[in-house]
Short mmCIF file of C-alpha atoms in Angstrom, two decimals:
data_model
loop_
_atom_site.label_atom_id
_atom_site.label_comp_id
_atom_site.label_asym_id
_atom_site.label_seq_id
_atom_site.Cartn_x
_atom_site.Cartn_y
_atom_site.Cartn_z
CA UNK A 3 -9.96 -37.06 -2.59
CA UNK A 4 -12.14 -37.87 -0.18
CA UNK A 5 -14.04 -34.58 1.66
CA UNK A 6 -15.92 -34.37 4.18
CA UNK A 7 -17.53 -31.15 4.30
CA UNK A 8 -18.77 -30.03 7.74
CA UNK A 9 -21.99 -28.12 6.88
CA UNK A 10 -21.08 -25.97 4.22
CA UNK A 11 -24.05 -23.38 3.09
CA UNK A 12 -22.56 -21.64 0.11
CA UNK A 13 -24.36 -22.15 -3.10
CA UNK A 14 -21.72 -22.79 -5.51
CA UNK A 15 -23.04 -21.52 -9.11
CA UNK A 16 -23.45 -23.82 -11.86
CA UNK A 17 -19.46 -24.48 -13.71
CA UNK A 18 -18.39 -22.77 -11.22
CA UNK A 19 -16.19 -22.63 -8.02
CA UNK A 20 -17.25 -19.35 -6.79
CA UNK A 21 -19.00 -19.44 -2.79
CA UNK A 22 -22.37 -17.85 -2.90
CA UNK A 23 -23.97 -17.01 0.43
CA UNK A 24 -27.38 -15.61 1.28
CA UNK A 25 -26.33 -12.25 3.82
CA UNK A 26 -29.06 -11.70 6.56
CA UNK A 27 -29.22 -8.39 8.23
CA UNK A 28 -26.00 -7.95 10.64
CA UNK A 29 -24.35 -11.25 9.36
CA UNK A 30 -20.53 -11.42 10.34
CA UNK A 31 -20.05 -14.92 9.20
CA UNK A 32 -20.13 -16.54 6.35
CA UNK A 33 -18.85 -20.10 5.69
CA UNK A 34 -18.27 -23.90 7.67
CA UNK A 35 -14.84 -25.22 8.44
CA UNK A 36 -14.51 -28.28 7.44
CA UNK A 37 -11.72 -30.91 6.47
CA UNK A 38 -10.90 -33.53 4.07
CA UNK A 39 -8.31 -36.51 3.62
CA UNK A 40 -5.72 -36.06 1.43
CA UNK A 41 -4.37 -39.03 -1.14
CA UNK A 42 -1.24 -39.78 -1.76
CA UNK A 43 -0.46 -38.05 -4.86
CA UNK A 44 -1.94 -34.13 -3.44
CA UNK A 45 -0.34 -31.50 -2.42
CA UNK A 46 -1.65 -28.46 -0.68
CA UNK A 47 -2.53 -26.65 -3.25
CA UNK A 48 -4.50 -29.18 -5.25
CA UNK A 49 -6.77 -29.53 -2.30
CA UNK A 50 -6.54 -25.53 -1.55
CA UNK A 51 -7.11 -25.49 -5.85
CA UNK A 52 -10.14 -28.64 -4.67
CA UNK A 53 -12.11 -26.45 -2.26
CA UNK A 54 -11.82 -22.40 -3.71
CA UNK A 55 -8.90 -21.85 -1.42
CA UNK A 56 -5.55 -19.80 -1.36
CA UNK A 57 -2.05 -21.62 -1.18
CA UNK A 58 -1.56 -19.43 1.74
CA UNK A 59 -4.68 -19.34 4.14
CA UNK A 60 -4.73 -23.44 3.87
CA UNK A 61 -0.81 -23.31 4.67
CA UNK A 62 -1.81 -20.99 7.32
CA UNK A 63 -4.14 -23.33 8.61
CA UNK A 64 -2.04 -26.57 7.95
CA UNK A 65 1.53 -25.11 9.35
CA UNK A 66 2.02 -28.94 10.93
CA UNK A 67 1.39 -30.60 7.00
CA UNK A 68 3.89 -30.87 4.51
CA UNK A 69 3.27 -28.27 1.67
CA UNK A 70 3.99 -30.47 -1.19
CA UNK A 71 3.65 -34.00 -0.05
CA UNK A 72 0.85 -33.87 3.01
CA UNK A 73 1.01 -37.91 2.76
CA UNK A 74 -2.07 -40.46 2.64
CA UNK A 75 -4.95 -40.07 4.73
CA UNK A 76 -3.66 -37.12 6.91
CA UNK A 77 -6.48 -35.18 7.80
CA UNK A 78 -6.22 -31.60 6.21
CA UNK A 79 -8.23 -28.76 7.62
CA UNK A 80 -10.19 -26.08 5.40
CA UNK A 81 -10.50 -22.77 6.38
CA UNK A 82 -13.39 -22.00 4.70
CA UNK A 83 -15.37 -19.88 7.19
CA UNK A 84 -14.75 -16.67 7.24
CA UNK A 85 -15.69 -13.43 9.50
CA UNK A 86 -16.93 -10.34 6.47
CA UNK A 87 -14.56 -7.00 6.35
CA UNK A 88 -15.84 -4.50 8.74
CA UNK A 89 -16.18 -2.19 5.05
CA UNK A 90 -19.62 -1.21 3.74
CA UNK A 91 -21.47 -3.76 2.24
CA UNK A 92 -21.09 -3.01 -1.27
CA UNK A 93 -19.34 -3.48 -4.42
CA UNK A 94 -16.31 -5.66 -4.46
CA UNK A 95 -14.28 -5.78 -1.33
CA UNK A 96 -10.45 -6.87 -1.58
CA UNK A 97 -9.13 -7.69 2.23
CA UNK A 98 -5.35 -7.93 1.58
CA UNK A 99 -4.30 -9.83 4.62
CA UNK A 100 -6.73 -12.88 4.28
CA UNK A 101 -6.41 -12.62 0.39
CA UNK A 102 -10.12 -12.79 -0.40
CA UNK A 103 -12.06 -10.88 -2.97
CA UNK A 104 -15.66 -10.58 -1.27
CA UNK A 105 -18.63 -9.30 -3.88
CA UNK A 106 -21.47 -8.41 -2.12
CA UNK A 107 -24.98 -8.00 -4.25
CA UNK A 108 -28.67 -8.42 -5.02
CA UNK A 109 -29.09 -11.55 -7.12
CA UNK A 110 -31.99 -12.29 -9.30
CA UNK A 111 -34.62 -13.38 -6.37
CA UNK A 112 -33.91 -10.25 -4.72
CA UNK A 113 -31.81 -11.45 -1.97
CA UNK A 114 -28.52 -10.24 -0.36
CA UNK A 115 -25.38 -12.26 -0.90
CA UNK A 116 -21.58 -12.28 -0.75
CA UNK A 117 -19.45 -14.18 -3.03
CA UNK A 118 -16.28 -15.31 -1.67
CA UNK A 119 -12.82 -15.87 -3.69
CA UNK A 120 -9.38 -15.81 -3.05
CA UNK A 121 -6.71 -13.85 -4.49
CA UNK A 122 -3.67 -13.07 -4.97
CA UNK A 123 -2.48 -9.77 -4.40
CA UNK A 124 0.81 -7.42 -4.81
CA UNK A 125 4.11 -8.17 -2.86
CA UNK A 126 6.52 -6.46 -0.92
CA UNK A 127 8.10 -3.78 -3.02
CA UNK A 128 5.12 -4.12 -5.24
CA UNK A 129 2.09 -3.50 -3.14
CA UNK A 130 -1.51 -3.27 -3.69
CA UNK A 131 -2.84 0.27 -3.76
CA UNK A 132 -5.65 0.79 -0.65
CA UNK A 133 -8.64 2.96 -1.39
CA UNK A 134 -11.61 3.05 -3.37
CA UNK A 135 -11.71 2.88 -7.00
CA UNK A 136 -14.65 1.57 -9.22
CA UNK A 137 -14.13 -0.68 -12.60
CA UNK A 138 -13.28 1.03 -15.79
CA UNK A 139 -12.94 -1.29 -18.31
CA UNK A 140 -12.87 -4.96 -18.96
CA UNK A 141 -10.57 -7.27 -21.67
CA UNK A 142 -11.86 -10.41 -22.59
CA UNK A 143 -8.40 -12.41 -23.64
CA UNK A 144 -5.88 -9.12 -22.55
CA UNK A 145 -2.65 -8.09 -23.69
CA UNK A 146 -0.16 -8.11 -21.13
CA UNK A 147 2.03 -4.60 -21.45
CA UNK A 148 4.97 -5.51 -18.98
CA UNK A 149 6.29 -1.69 -17.51
CA UNK A 150 9.02 -0.63 -17.47
CA UNK A 151 9.94 -1.32 -13.62
CA UNK A 152 8.62 -4.79 -13.71
CA UNK A 153 10.65 -5.83 -17.05
CA UNK A 154 14.02 -4.15 -15.51
CA UNK A 155 13.20 -6.20 -12.67
CA UNK A 156 12.68 -9.59 -14.12
CA UNK A 157 15.90 -8.58 -16.66
CA UNK A 158 17.87 -7.68 -13.05
CA UNK A 159 16.48 -10.99 -10.65
CA UNK A 160 15.59 -13.70 -13.23
CA UNK A 161 18.09 -12.30 -16.98
CA UNK A 162 14.46 -12.71 -18.13
CA UNK A 163 13.71 -10.39 -20.99
CA UNK A 164 10.33 -9.61 -21.34
CA UNK A 165 9.22 -7.83 -24.07
CA UNK A 166 6.90 -4.77 -24.55
CA UNK A 167 3.81 -6.62 -24.85
CA UNK A 168 3.13 -10.37 -23.97
CA UNK A 169 -0.36 -11.64 -26.15
CA UNK A 170 -3.33 -13.06 -25.12
CA UNK A 171 -2.36 -17.15 -24.52
CA UNK A 172 -0.62 -19.69 -21.79
CA UNK A 173 2.22 -17.62 -21.60
CA UNK A 174 0.16 -14.94 -20.41
CA UNK A 175 0.41 -14.12 -16.78
CA UNK A 176 -2.87 -12.05 -17.03
CA UNK A 177 -5.17 -15.19 -18.00
CA UNK A 178 -8.28 -14.76 -20.01
CA UNK A 179 -9.96 -12.28 -18.34
CA UNK A 180 -8.81 -8.48 -16.97
CA UNK A 181 -10.42 -6.10 -15.61
CA UNK A 182 -8.89 -2.83 -15.64
CA UNK A 183 -8.96 -0.48 -11.87
CA UNK A 184 -9.24 3.50 -12.31
CA UNK A 185 -5.94 4.01 -9.95
CA UNK A 186 -3.86 6.88 -11.25
CA UNK A 187 -1.77 5.19 -13.83
CA UNK A 188 -3.53 2.64 -14.82
CA UNK A 189 -1.48 -0.22 -14.53
CA UNK A 190 -3.28 -2.10 -12.02
CA UNK A 191 -5.72 -5.57 -12.64
CA UNK A 192 -8.30 -7.82 -11.19
CA UNK A 193 -7.50 -10.44 -13.92
CA UNK A 194 -6.83 -14.91 -14.44
CA UNK A 195 -3.53 -16.40 -14.29
CA UNK A 196 -1.64 -19.35 -16.13
CA UNK A 197 -0.24 -20.20 -12.82
CA UNK A 198 -3.29 -21.19 -10.30
CA UNK A 199 -0.50 -22.78 -7.46
CA UNK A 200 0.41 -19.09 -6.67
CA UNK A 201 -3.11 -18.00 -5.86
CA UNK A 202 -3.06 -17.28 -2.45
CA UNK A 203 0.43 -15.70 -2.20
CA UNK A 204 1.46 -11.99 -2.18
CA UNK A 205 3.76 -12.33 -5.29
CA UNK A 206 2.16 -9.61 -7.69
CA UNK A 207 3.03 -6.86 -9.18
CA UNK A 208 0.43 -4.98 -7.71
CA UNK A 209 -3.00 -6.73 -9.13
CA UNK A 210 -5.28 -8.82 -7.41
CA UNK A 211 -4.94 -12.76 -8.95
CA UNK A 212 -7.85 -14.91 -8.90
CA UNK A 213 -8.18 -18.80 -10.23
CA UNK A 214 -8.97 -19.46 -13.98
CA UNK A 215 -12.52 -20.43 -13.06
CA UNK A 216 -13.56 -17.71 -10.65
CA UNK A 217 -12.10 -14.62 -12.85
CA UNK A 218 -14.11 -16.00 -15.64
CA UNK A 219 -17.74 -16.22 -13.10
CA UNK A 220 -16.69 -12.49 -11.60
CA UNK A 221 -16.01 -10.64 -15.23
CA UNK A 222 -19.89 -12.04 -16.54
CA UNK A 223 -21.20 -10.96 -13.18
CA UNK A 224 -19.74 -7.72 -12.37
CA UNK A 225 -20.26 -4.27 -14.58
CA UNK A 226 -17.67 -1.27 -15.81
CA UNK A 227 -18.32 0.98 -12.68
CA UNK A 228 -19.08 -1.10 -9.70
CA UNK A 229 -17.17 0.03 -6.81
CA UNK A 230 -14.14 -1.95 -5.50
CA UNK A 231 -12.51 -1.57 -1.66
CA UNK A 232 -9.23 -2.10 -1.25
CA UNK A 233 -8.59 -2.28 2.58
CA UNK A 234 -5.87 -4.12 5.12
CA UNK A 235 -7.85 -5.81 7.83
CA UNK A 236 -5.80 -8.62 9.44
CA UNK A 237 -7.81 -7.75 13.00
CA UNK A 238 -11.36 -9.42 11.96
CA UNK A 239 -14.20 -10.17 14.54
CA UNK A 240 -17.72 -10.82 14.02
CA UNK A 241 -20.69 -12.07 15.66
CA UNK A 242 -22.47 -15.59 15.24
CA UNK A 243 -25.49 -16.57 17.84
CA UNK A 244 -24.54 -13.43 20.52
CA UNK A 245 -21.19 -14.81 20.87
CA UNK A 246 -18.06 -13.37 19.22
CA UNK A 247 -15.62 -14.68 16.99
CA UNK A 248 -11.71 -12.93 16.20
CA UNK A 249 -9.69 -13.51 13.10
CA UNK A 250 -6.53 -12.68 12.34
CA UNK A 251 -3.59 -12.51 9.75
CA UNK A 252 -0.61 -12.85 9.75
CA UNK A 253 1.20 -8.92 8.43
CA UNK A 254 1.42 -8.12 4.89
CA UNK A 255 5.07 -8.12 4.21
CA UNK A 256 6.92 -5.31 3.91
CA UNK A 257 4.71 -3.23 6.38
CA UNK A 258 7.00 -1.32 8.58
CA UNK A 259 6.89 -2.63 11.62
CA UNK A 260 5.69 0.66 13.52
CA UNK A 261 2.07 -0.07 11.59
CA UNK A 262 1.99 -3.49 12.14
CA UNK A 263 -1.38 -3.54 14.35
CA UNK A 264 -0.13 -4.71 18.00
CA UNK A 265 -1.85 -6.04 21.11
CA UNK A 266 -2.77 -3.20 21.74
CA UNK A 267 -4.35 -3.09 18.24
CA UNK A 268 -6.28 -5.74 19.02
CA UNK A 269 -7.45 -4.92 21.99
CA UNK A 270 -8.89 -2.00 20.77
CA UNK A 271 -10.87 -4.13 18.20
CA UNK A 272 -12.73 -6.34 20.78
CA UNK A 273 -12.99 -3.10 22.66
CA UNK A 274 -14.98 -1.22 19.65
CA UNK A 275 -17.13 -4.65 19.06
CA UNK A 276 -18.73 -4.95 22.13
CA UNK A 277 -19.32 -1.46 22.83
CA UNK A 278 -23.06 -2.31 22.51
CA UNK A 279 -23.08 -6.16 23.39
CA UNK A 280 -21.78 -6.61 26.25
CA UNK A 281 -19.90 -10.15 27.17
CA UNK A 282 -17.34 -11.54 28.89
CA UNK A 283 -14.08 -11.73 26.71
CA UNK A 284 -11.80 -14.49 26.69
CA UNK A 285 -8.42 -11.97 27.10
CA UNK A 286 -5.86 -15.26 26.65
CA UNK A 287 -8.18 -17.23 24.23
CA UNK A 288 -7.91 -14.22 22.92
CA UNK A 289 -4.34 -13.48 22.97
CA UNK A 290 -3.71 -16.93 21.71
CA UNK A 291 -5.35 -16.50 18.32
CA UNK A 292 -3.66 -13.06 17.54
CA UNK A 293 0.13 -14.56 18.38
CA UNK A 294 -1.37 -17.83 16.05
CA UNK A 295 -2.87 -15.30 13.47
CA UNK A 296 -3.66 -18.62 11.28
CA UNK A 297 -7.10 -17.28 10.40
CA UNK A 298 -9.55 -19.42 11.63
CA UNK A 299 -12.33 -17.70 13.49
CA UNK A 300 -12.56 -18.50 16.62
CA UNK A 301 -15.02 -17.96 19.34
CA UNK A 302 -13.34 -15.60 22.62
CA UNK A 303 -16.01 -14.35 24.94
CA UNK A 304 -17.10 -16.73 27.31
CA UNK A 305 -21.39 -15.58 27.45
CA UNK A 306 -23.80 -15.19 25.23
CA UNK A 307 -25.46 -12.20 24.23
CA UNK A 308 -29.06 -11.46 24.74
CA UNK A 309 -30.35 -9.38 22.58
CA UNK A 310 -32.89 -6.83 24.55
CA UNK A 311 -36.41 -9.13 25.68
CA UNK A 312 -34.07 -12.05 25.70
CA UNK A 313 -34.02 -13.81 22.73
CA UNK A 314 -29.74 -14.29 21.06
CA UNK A 315 -29.38 -12.20 18.30
CA UNK A 316 -28.46 -14.94 15.21
CA UNK A 317 -26.32 -13.60 12.70
CA UNK A 318 -25.50 -17.45 11.36
CA UNK A 319 -25.38 -17.69 7.35
CA UNK A 320 -28.62 -18.95 6.30
CA UNK A 321 -29.09 -21.25 3.76
#
């Protein structure tokens, strides 16, 4: 696989795929877009995992490419730039529509950093709940106890009889590590997987699923009691060097039509983003980004905001 990186500034943790970015005050964006050429044996999921991306995000960025047979020499866009969710930048933040976990912390040198990982989230009939919770338990080589509702669904849909407990090993869908969330009922976890190809899809029973290499790293870094904030922000805005960018994702499956953000929601979001920084908006570009909803941050301001005193605001990630 021949990769052509375009200014990737993430620091790769030794022995792990986690991308860790240093954060400057007021920074709204991390990473840079990139591209690679597929080899004959590649699939988009192969390329996604190699570049620390999820299934849905690489498919959304390459809708003109065959998912399973992209073909030798095909240029694959790598959506490795992300606008940060509009949340407090502390602890773990999970944004369901962009299929990403963000872990904000201070490193050993005292720098504010953020790690981001692709995730799978709950499918339409097993929604991942929104809100703020904490990590209440960490388990290495966990046993999975499928809830009665999950066993009934497997039996009905697949004729698959699940046992009451699945021990650690290659058949355990939790993988090698799990962190239990303090959501009532105790059934929600951040965990690994025995089927990495599905990471990045909306396919779980409500849990947050990561690549094995990502959960191993996160498991070692995250302490008990860490705050976890789960949000649904498919429309994100952010400033990069005084320019306003827009990133839009597809709505989650199972969301009621009345609850899906429309163009009015988009307008409100842009108006809020420009309340204190006045720029001219290219509304045609904003509407196009909204309709495409491919998860790629795109410039929507025609001019550049200049801070008082004449110096443009800098919000690019620092190396």
